[in-house]
Amino acid sequence: FAFAEWEAANGENVPDEEDGFDARYMWVGADFGLFGQVKAGKFEEAIKYAISPTDFFEDAGCTGLAGNDDRRETVLQYQWSGYGVDAFISYAFARDNEHLDGAYFNGENVDLDYSWSAALGYTSPDILFGPIGVRVGYLAGEFADGETAGVLDHPNNTSTGLLSGARLDEYSQWAVSAFWGSLEQGPYVAAAYQSRQIDYNYDASSGMSSDDYTVSGYEFTVAYTFANGIKLATGYEAQTLEMGDGLNDLDAATVPVLVMWNITPNVDVWAEARFDAGTDDDEGASNENFDLVAGTSYAENVFSLGMRYNF
């Protein structure tokens, strides 16, 4: 089997020479039936399975998740499914300039040496209005030798930058989620929690010790799909950026809202919004501003419309 999907550059912070189409997903694989399947190419690592139950919004979700956008170009993955159990294990080879959710101080693009990930889940038969599923996942990786950590732009930080002169070392993540129901019809509820830690080391001459920062978050979502194809969904999503070394934690929180109509099996239309629900945005003396530090826009309310045709 094989799959390919392309996306067009949206023009925001994209150099002119990079405008145009880019491969979003691209993989090939082989299915061995009872013995599982193997695939290789560009896609998310195994931990994506563990965080995906709440990742069904078209544009406004994933405030609390790290890893939902980590499409690596060198992933090799094995998957086995049977008796309601799904098991994944993946390995990603070295690659420069890869996206890594939460590596805010490097613009979320870093040089990586390798990473591996595993995930496990169980989905029950229908209970009342649908199946119940539970999932867990783990990810670990190392940065390329010499990859420097960006300068931390934090309000409580000194002018030298907390991470200035530091080198990225390794990162790890764990995640757990659960859901009940189906997004195809009827009620659906899901929750997820994840925590990603990024470690860095200072040069010995700096006199500073090694440290880390953590990007953790949780999401709770609910949805209902009517028999006529209309789906309503909302939830609560939050992320915390913990930086240690006496720096204040920063928080982001949003509420996504989705209205979708599956007009025919081939056509979807939707309207979506993401509302700020208490993201740190202080511009005063303490200047505890999540978006300023992380380069996000969670304190802004956003709206979108979409239409999809499936050939």
Coordinates of N, CA, C and O in Angstrom, one line a residue, residues 193-307:
Y193 N -3.9 13.3 27.8 CA -2.8 14.1 28.6 C -1.5 13.7 28.0 O -1.2 12.5 27.7
Q194 N -0.6 14.7 27.9 CA 0.8 14.4 27.4 C 1.8 15.3 28.1 O 1.4 16.4 28.5
S195 N 3.0 14.8 28.2 CA 4.1 15.7 28.7 C 5.3 15.4 28.0 O 5.8 14.3 27.9
R196 N 5.9 16.5 27.4 CA 7.1 16.4 26.6 C 8.2 17.2 27.3 O 8.0 18.4 27.6
Q197 N 9.4 16.5 27.5 CA 10.5 17.2 28.2 C 11.7 17.3 27.2 O 12.0 16.3 26.6
I198 N 12.2 18.5 27.2 CA 13.4 18.8 26.3 C 14.6 19.1 27.2 O 14.5 20.1 28.0
D199 N 15.6 18.3 27.1 CA 16.8 18.5 28.0 C 17.9 19.3 27.2 O 18.1 19.0 26.0
Y200 N 18.7 20.1 27.9 CA 19.8 20.8 27.2 C 21.0 20.9 28.2 O 20.8 20.8 29.4
N201 N 22.2 21.0 27.7 CA 23.4 21.1 28.5 C 24.1 22.4 28.2 O 24.2 22.9 27.0
Y202 N 24.7 23.0 29.2 CA 25.6 24.2 29.0 C 27.0 23.8 28.9 O 27.4 22.7 29.4
D203 N 27.8 24.6 28.2 CA 29.2 24.4 28.1 C 29.8 24.5 29.5 O 29.3 25.3 30.4
A204 N 30.8 23.6 29.8 CA 31.4 23.6 31.2 C 31.9 25.0 31.6 O 31.8 25.4 32.8
S205 N 32.4 25.8 30.6 CA 32.9 27.1 31.0 C 31.9 28.1 31.4 O 32.3 29.1 32.0
S206 N 30.6 27.8 31.2 CA 29.6 28.8 31.5 C 29.3 28.8 33.0 O 28.8 29.8 33.5
G207 N 29.7 27.7 33.7 CA 29.4 27.6 35.1 C 28.0 27.3 35.5 O 27.6 27.4 36.6
M208 N 27.1 27.0 34.4 CA 25.7 26.7 34.6 C 25.5 25.2 34.5 O 26.2 24.6 33.7
S209 N 24.5 24.7 35.2 CA 24.2 23.3 35.1 C 23.2 23.0 34.0 O 22.6 23.9 33.5
S210 N 23.2 21.7 33.7 CA 22.2 21.3 32.7 C 20.8 21.4 33.2 O 20.6 21.5 34.4
D211 N 19.8 21.5 32.3 CA 18.5 21.8 32.8 C 17.5 21.2 31.7 O 17.9 20.6 30.7
D212 N 16.2 21.5 31.9 CA 15.3 21.1 30.9 C 14.0 22.0 31.0 O 13.9 22.8 31.9
Y213 N 13.2 21.9 30.0 CA 11.9 22.5 30.1 C 10.8 21.5 29.6 O 11.1 20.6 28.8
T214 N 9.6 21.7 30.1 CA 8.6 20.7 29.8 C 7.4 21.4 29.2 O 6.9 22.5 29.6
V215 N 6.8 20.8 28.1 CA 5.6 21.2 27.5 C 4.6 20.1 27.8 O 4.6 19.0 27.2
S216 N 3.6 20.4 28.6 CA 2.6 19.4 29.0 C 1.2 20.0 28.7 O 1.0 21.2 28.6
G217 N 0.3 19.1 28.5 CA -1.1 19.6 28.2 C -2.1 18.5 28.3 O -1.8 17.3 28.3
Y218 N -3.4 19.0 28.4 CA -4.5 18.0 28.4 C -5.6 18.6 27.6 O -5.7 19.8 27.4
E219 N -6.5 17.7 27.1 CA -7.6 18.0 26.3 C -8.8 17.2 26.7 O -8.7 16.0 27.0
F220 N -10.0 17.8 26.7 CA -11.3 17.1 26.9 C -12.2 17.5 25.8 O -12.4 18.8 25.7
T221 N -12.7 16.6 25.1 CA -13.6 17.0 23.9 C -14.9 16.2 23.9 O -14.9 15.0 24.4
V222 N -15.9 16.8 23.4 CA -17.2 16.1 23.3 C -17.8 16.4 21.9 O -17.5 17.5 21.3
A223 N -18.5 15.4 21.3 CA -19.1 15.6 20.0 C -20.3 14.8 19.9 O -20.5 13.8 20.6
Y224 N -21.2 15.2 18.9 CA -22.4 14.4 18.6 C -22.6 14.5 17.1 O -22.7 15.6 16.6
T225 N -22.8 13.4 16.5 CA -23.0 13.3 15.1 C -24.5 12.8 14.8 O -24.8 11.7 15.3
F226 N -25.3 13.6 14.2 CA -26.7 13.2 13.9 C -26.8 12.3 12.7 O -25.9 12.3 11.9
A227 N -27.9 11.7 12.6 CA -28.1 10.7 11.5 C -28.1 11.5 10.1 O -27.8 10.9 9.1
N228 N -28.4 12.8 10.1 CA -28.4 13.5 8.9 C -27.0 14.0 8.5 O -26.9 14.8 7.5
G229 N -26.0 13.6 9.2 CA -24.6 14.0 8.8 C -24.1 15.2 9.5 O -22.9 15.6 9.2
I230 N -24.9 15.9 10.3 CA -24.4 17.1 11.0 C -23.7 16.7 12.3 O -24.2 15.9 13.1
K231 N -22.5 17.3 12.5 CA -21.7 17.0 13.7 C -21.4 18.3 14.5 O -21.1 19.3 13.9
L232 N -21.6 18.3 15.8 CA -21.3 19.4 16.7 C -20.3 18.9 17.6 O -20.3 17.8 18.2
A233 N -19.3 19.8 17.9 CA -18.2 19.4 18.8 C -17.6 20.6 19.5 O -17.6 21.7 18.9
T234 N -17.1 20.4 20.7 CA -16.5 21.4 21.5 C -15.6 20.7 22.5 O -15.4 19.5 22.5
G235 N -14.9 21.5 23.4 CA -14.1 20.9 24.4 C -13.3 22.0 25.1 O -13.6 23.2 25.0
Y236 N -12.3 21.5 25.9 CA -11.5 22.4 26.6 C -10.0 21.9 26.5 O -9.8 20.7 26.7
E237 N -9.1 22.8 26.1 CA -7.7 22.3 25.8 C -6.7 23.3 26.5 O -6.9 24.5 26.4
A238 N -5.7 22.8 27.2 CA -4.8 23.6 27.9 C -3.4 23.1 27.8 O -3.1 21.9 27.7
Q239 N -2.4 24.0 27.8 CA -1.0 23.7 27.8 C -0.2 24.5 28.8 O -0.5 25.7 29.0
T240 N 0.8 23.9 29.4 CA 1.6 24.6 30.4 C 3.1 24.4 29.9 O 3.5 23.3 29.6
L241 N 3.8 25.6 29.9 CA 5.2 25.6 29.6 C 6.0 25.8 30.9 O 5.9 26.9 31.5
E242 N 6.6 24.7 31.4 CA 7.4 24.8 32.6 C 8.9 24.9 32.3 O 9.4 24.0 31.7
M243 N 9.5 26.0 32.8 CA 10.9 26.2 32.4 C 11.9 26.2 33.5 O 13.1 26.3 33.3
G244 N 11.5 26.0 34.8 CA 12.4 25.9 35.9 C 13.3 27.1 36.1 O 13.0 28.2 35.6
D245 N 14.4 26.9 36.8 CA 15.4 27.9 37.1 C 14.7 29.2 37.6 O 15.1 30.3 37.3
G246 N 13.6 29.1 38.4 CA 13.0 30.2 39.0 C 12.1 31.0 38.0 O 11.6 32.1 38.4
L247 N 11.9 30.6 36.8 CA 11.1 31.2 35.8 C 9.6 30.8 36.0 O 9.3 29.6 36.3
N248 N 8.7 31.7 35.9 CA 7.3 31.4 36.1 C 6.8 30.5 34.9 O 7.2 30.7 33.8
D249 N 5.9 29.6 35.3 CA 5.3 28.8 34.3 C 4.3 29.6 33.5 O 3.8 30.6 34.0
L250 N 4.1 29.3 32.2 CA 3.2 30.0 31.3 C 2.1 29.0 30.9 O 2.3 27.9 30.6
D251 N 0.8 29.5 30.8 CA -0.3 28.7 30.5 C -1.1 29.2 29.3 O -1.2 30.4 29.1
A252 N -1.6 28.3 28.5 CA -2.5 28.6 27.4 C -3.7 27.7 27.6 O -3.6 26.6 28.0
A253 N -4.9 28.3 27.3 CA -6.1 27.5 27.4 C -7.1 28.0 26.3 O -7.3 29.2 26.1
T254 N -7.8 27.1 25.6 CA -8.7 27.5 24.5 C -9.9 26.6 24.6 O -9.9 25.4 25.1
V255 N -11.0 27.0 23.9 CA -12.2 26.2 23.7 C -12.5 26.2 22.2 O -12.8 27.2 21.6
P256 N -12.3 25.0 21.6 CA -12.7 24.9 20.2 C -14.2 24.6 20.0 O -14.8 23.9 20.8
V257 N -14.7 25.0 18.9 CA -16.1 24.8 18.5 C -16.2 24.4 17.0 O -15.6 25.1 16.2
L258 N -16.8 23.3 16.7 CA -16.9 22.9 15.3 C -18.4 22.5 15.0 O -19.0 21.8 15.7
V259 N -18.8 23.0 13.8 CA -20.1 22.6 13.2 C -19.8 22.0 11.8 O -19.3 22.8 11.0
M260 N -20.0 20.8 11.6 CA -19.7 20.1 10.3 C -20.9 19.4 9.7 O -21.7 18.8 10.5
W261 N -21.1 19.5 8.4 CA -22.2 18.8 7.8 C -21.6 17.9 6.7 O -21.0 18.4 5.7
N262 N -21.8 16.6 6.8 CA -21.4 15.6 5.8 C -22.6 15.6 4.8 O -23.5 14.7 4.9
I263 N -22.6 16.4 3.8 CA -23.7 16.6 2.9 C -23.9 15.3 2.1 O -25.1 14.8 1.9
T264 N -22.9 14.7 1.6 CA -22.9 13.4 0.9 C -21.7 12.6 1.4 O -20.8 13.2 2.1
P265 N -21.5 11.4 1.1 CA -20.3 10.6 1.5 C -19.0 11.3 0.9 O -18.0 11.0 1.4
N266 N -19.2 12.2 -0.1 CA -18.0 12.8 -0.7 C -17.8 14.2 -0.3 O -16.7 14.8 -0.5
V267 N -18.7 14.9 0.3 CA -18.7 16.3 0.5 C -18.9 16.7 2.0 O -19.9 16.3 2.6
D268 N -17.9 17.4 2.6 CA -18.1 18.0 3.9 C -17.9 19.5 3.8 O -17.1 20.0 3.1
V269 N -18.7 20.2 4.6 CA -18.6 21.6 4.8 C -18.6 21.9 6.3 O -19.2 21.2 7.1
W270 N -17.8 22.9 6.8 CA -17.8 23.2 8.2 C -17.5 24.6 8.5 O -16.9 25.4 7.7
A271 N -17.8 25.0 9.7 CA -17.5 26.3 10.3 C -16.8 26.0 11.7 O -17.3 25.1 12.4
E272 N -15.8 26.7 12.0 CA -15.0 26.4 13.2 C -14.5 27.6 13.9 O -14.3 28.7 13.2
A273 N -14.4 27.6 15.2 CA -13.8 28.7 16.0 C -13.0 28.2 17.1 O -13.2 27.0 17.6
R274 N -12.0 29.0 17.5 CA -11.2 28.7 18.7 C -11.2 30.0 19.6 O -10.8 31.0 19.2
F275 N -11.8 29.8 20.8 CA -11.9 30.9 21.7 C -10.8 30.8 22.8 O -10.6 29.8 23.4
D276 N -10.2 32.0 23.2 CA -9.3 32.0 24.3 C -10.0 31.8 25.6 O -11.1 32.3 25.8
A277 N -9.4 30.9 26.5 CA -10.1 30.6 27.7 C -9.2 30.9 28.9 O -9.2 30.2 29.9
G278 N -8.3 31.9 28.8 CA -7.5 32.3 29.9 C -6.0 32.1 29.6 O -5.2 32.0 30.6
T279 N -5.6 32.2 28.4 CA -4.1 32.2 28.0 C -3.4 33.4 28.7 O -3.9 34.5 28.6
D280 N -2.3 33.1 29.3 CA -1.5 34.2 29.8 C -1.1 35.2 28.7 O -0.5 34.8 27.7
D281 N -1.5 36.5 29.0 CA -1.2 37.5 28.0 C -0.9 38.8 28.6 O -1.1 39.9 28.1
D282 N -0.2 38.8 29.8 CA 0.1 40.0 30.5 C 1.2 40.8 29.8 O 2.3 40.3 29.5
E283 N 0.9 42.0 29.5 CA 1.9 42.9 28.8 C 2.5 43.9 29.8 O 3.2 44.8 29.4
G284 N 2.2 43.7 31.1 CA 2.7 44.6 32.1 C 4.1 44.3 32.5 O 4.9 43.7 31.8
A285 N 4.4 44.7 33.8 CA 5.8 44.5 34.3 C 6.2 43.1 34.3 O 7.4 42.8 34.0
S286 N 5.3 42.2 34.7 CA 5.7 40.7 34.8 C 5.8 40.1 33.4 O 6.5 39.2 33.1
N287 N 4.9 40.6 32.5 CA 5.0 40.3 31.1 C 4.9 38.7 30.9 O 5.6 38.2 30.1
E288 N 4.0 38.1 31.6 CA 3.9 36.7 31.5 C 2.9 36.4 30.3 O 1.7 36.3 30.5
N289 N 3.5 36.2 29.1 CA 2.7 36.1 27.9 C 3.1 34.9 27.2 O 4.2 34.8 26.6
F290 N 2.2 33.9 27.1 CA 2.5 32.6 26.5 C 2.8 32.8 25.0 O 3.8 32.2 24.5
D291 N 2.0 33.5 24.3 CA 2.2 33.6 22.9 C 3.5 34.3 22.6 O 4.2 34.0 21.6
L292 N 3.9 35.3 23.4 CA 5.2 36.0 23.2 C 6.4 35.1 23.3 O 7.3 35.1 22.5
V293 N 6.3 34.2 24.3 CA 7.5 33.3 24.5 C 7.5 32.1 23.5 O 8.5 31.8 22.9
A294 N 6.3 31.6 23.2 CA 6.2 30.4 22.4 C 6.0 30.6 20.9 O 6.1 29.7 20.1
G295 N 5.7 31.9 20.6 CA 5.4 32.2 19.2 C 4.1 31.6 18.7 O 4.0 31.3 17.5
T296 N 3.1 31.5 19.6 CA 1.8 30.9 19.2 C 0.8 32.1 19.2 O 1.1 33.3 19.3
S297 N -0.5 31.7 19.0 CA -1.5 32.8 18.9 C -2.8 32.3 19.7 O -3.9 32.6 19.3
Y298 N -2.6 31.6 20.8 CA -3.7 31.0 21.6 C -4.5 32.1 22.3 O -5.7 31.9 22.6
A299 N -4.0 33.3 22.5 CA -4.8 34.3 23.2 C -5.7 35.0 22.2 O -6.5 35.9 22.6
E300 N -5.6 34.7 20.9 CA -6.5 35.3 19.9 C -7.6 34.4 19.6 O -7.5 33.1 19.5
N301 N -8.8 34.9 19.4 CA -10.0 34.1 18.9 C -9.8 34.0 17.4 O -9.6 35.0 16.7
V302 N -10.0 32.8 16.9 CA -9.8 32.6 15.4 C -11.1 31.9 14.9 O -11.7 31.1 15.6
F303 N -11.3 32.1 13.6 CA -12.5 31.5 13.0 C -12.1 31.0 11.6 O -11.3 31.6 10.9
S304 N -12.8 30.0 11.1 CA -12.5 29.4 9.8 C -13.7 28.7 9.2 O -14.6 28.3 9.9
L305 N -13.7 28.7 7.9 CA -14.7 28.0 7.1 C -14.0 27.0 6.2 O -12.9 27.3 5.7
G306 N -14.6 25.8 5.9 CA -13.9 24.9 5.0 C -14.9 24.0 4.3 O -16.1 23.9 4.6
M307 N -14.4 23.5 3.2 CA -15.1 22.5 2.4 C -14.2 21.5 1.8 O -13.1 21.8 1.4

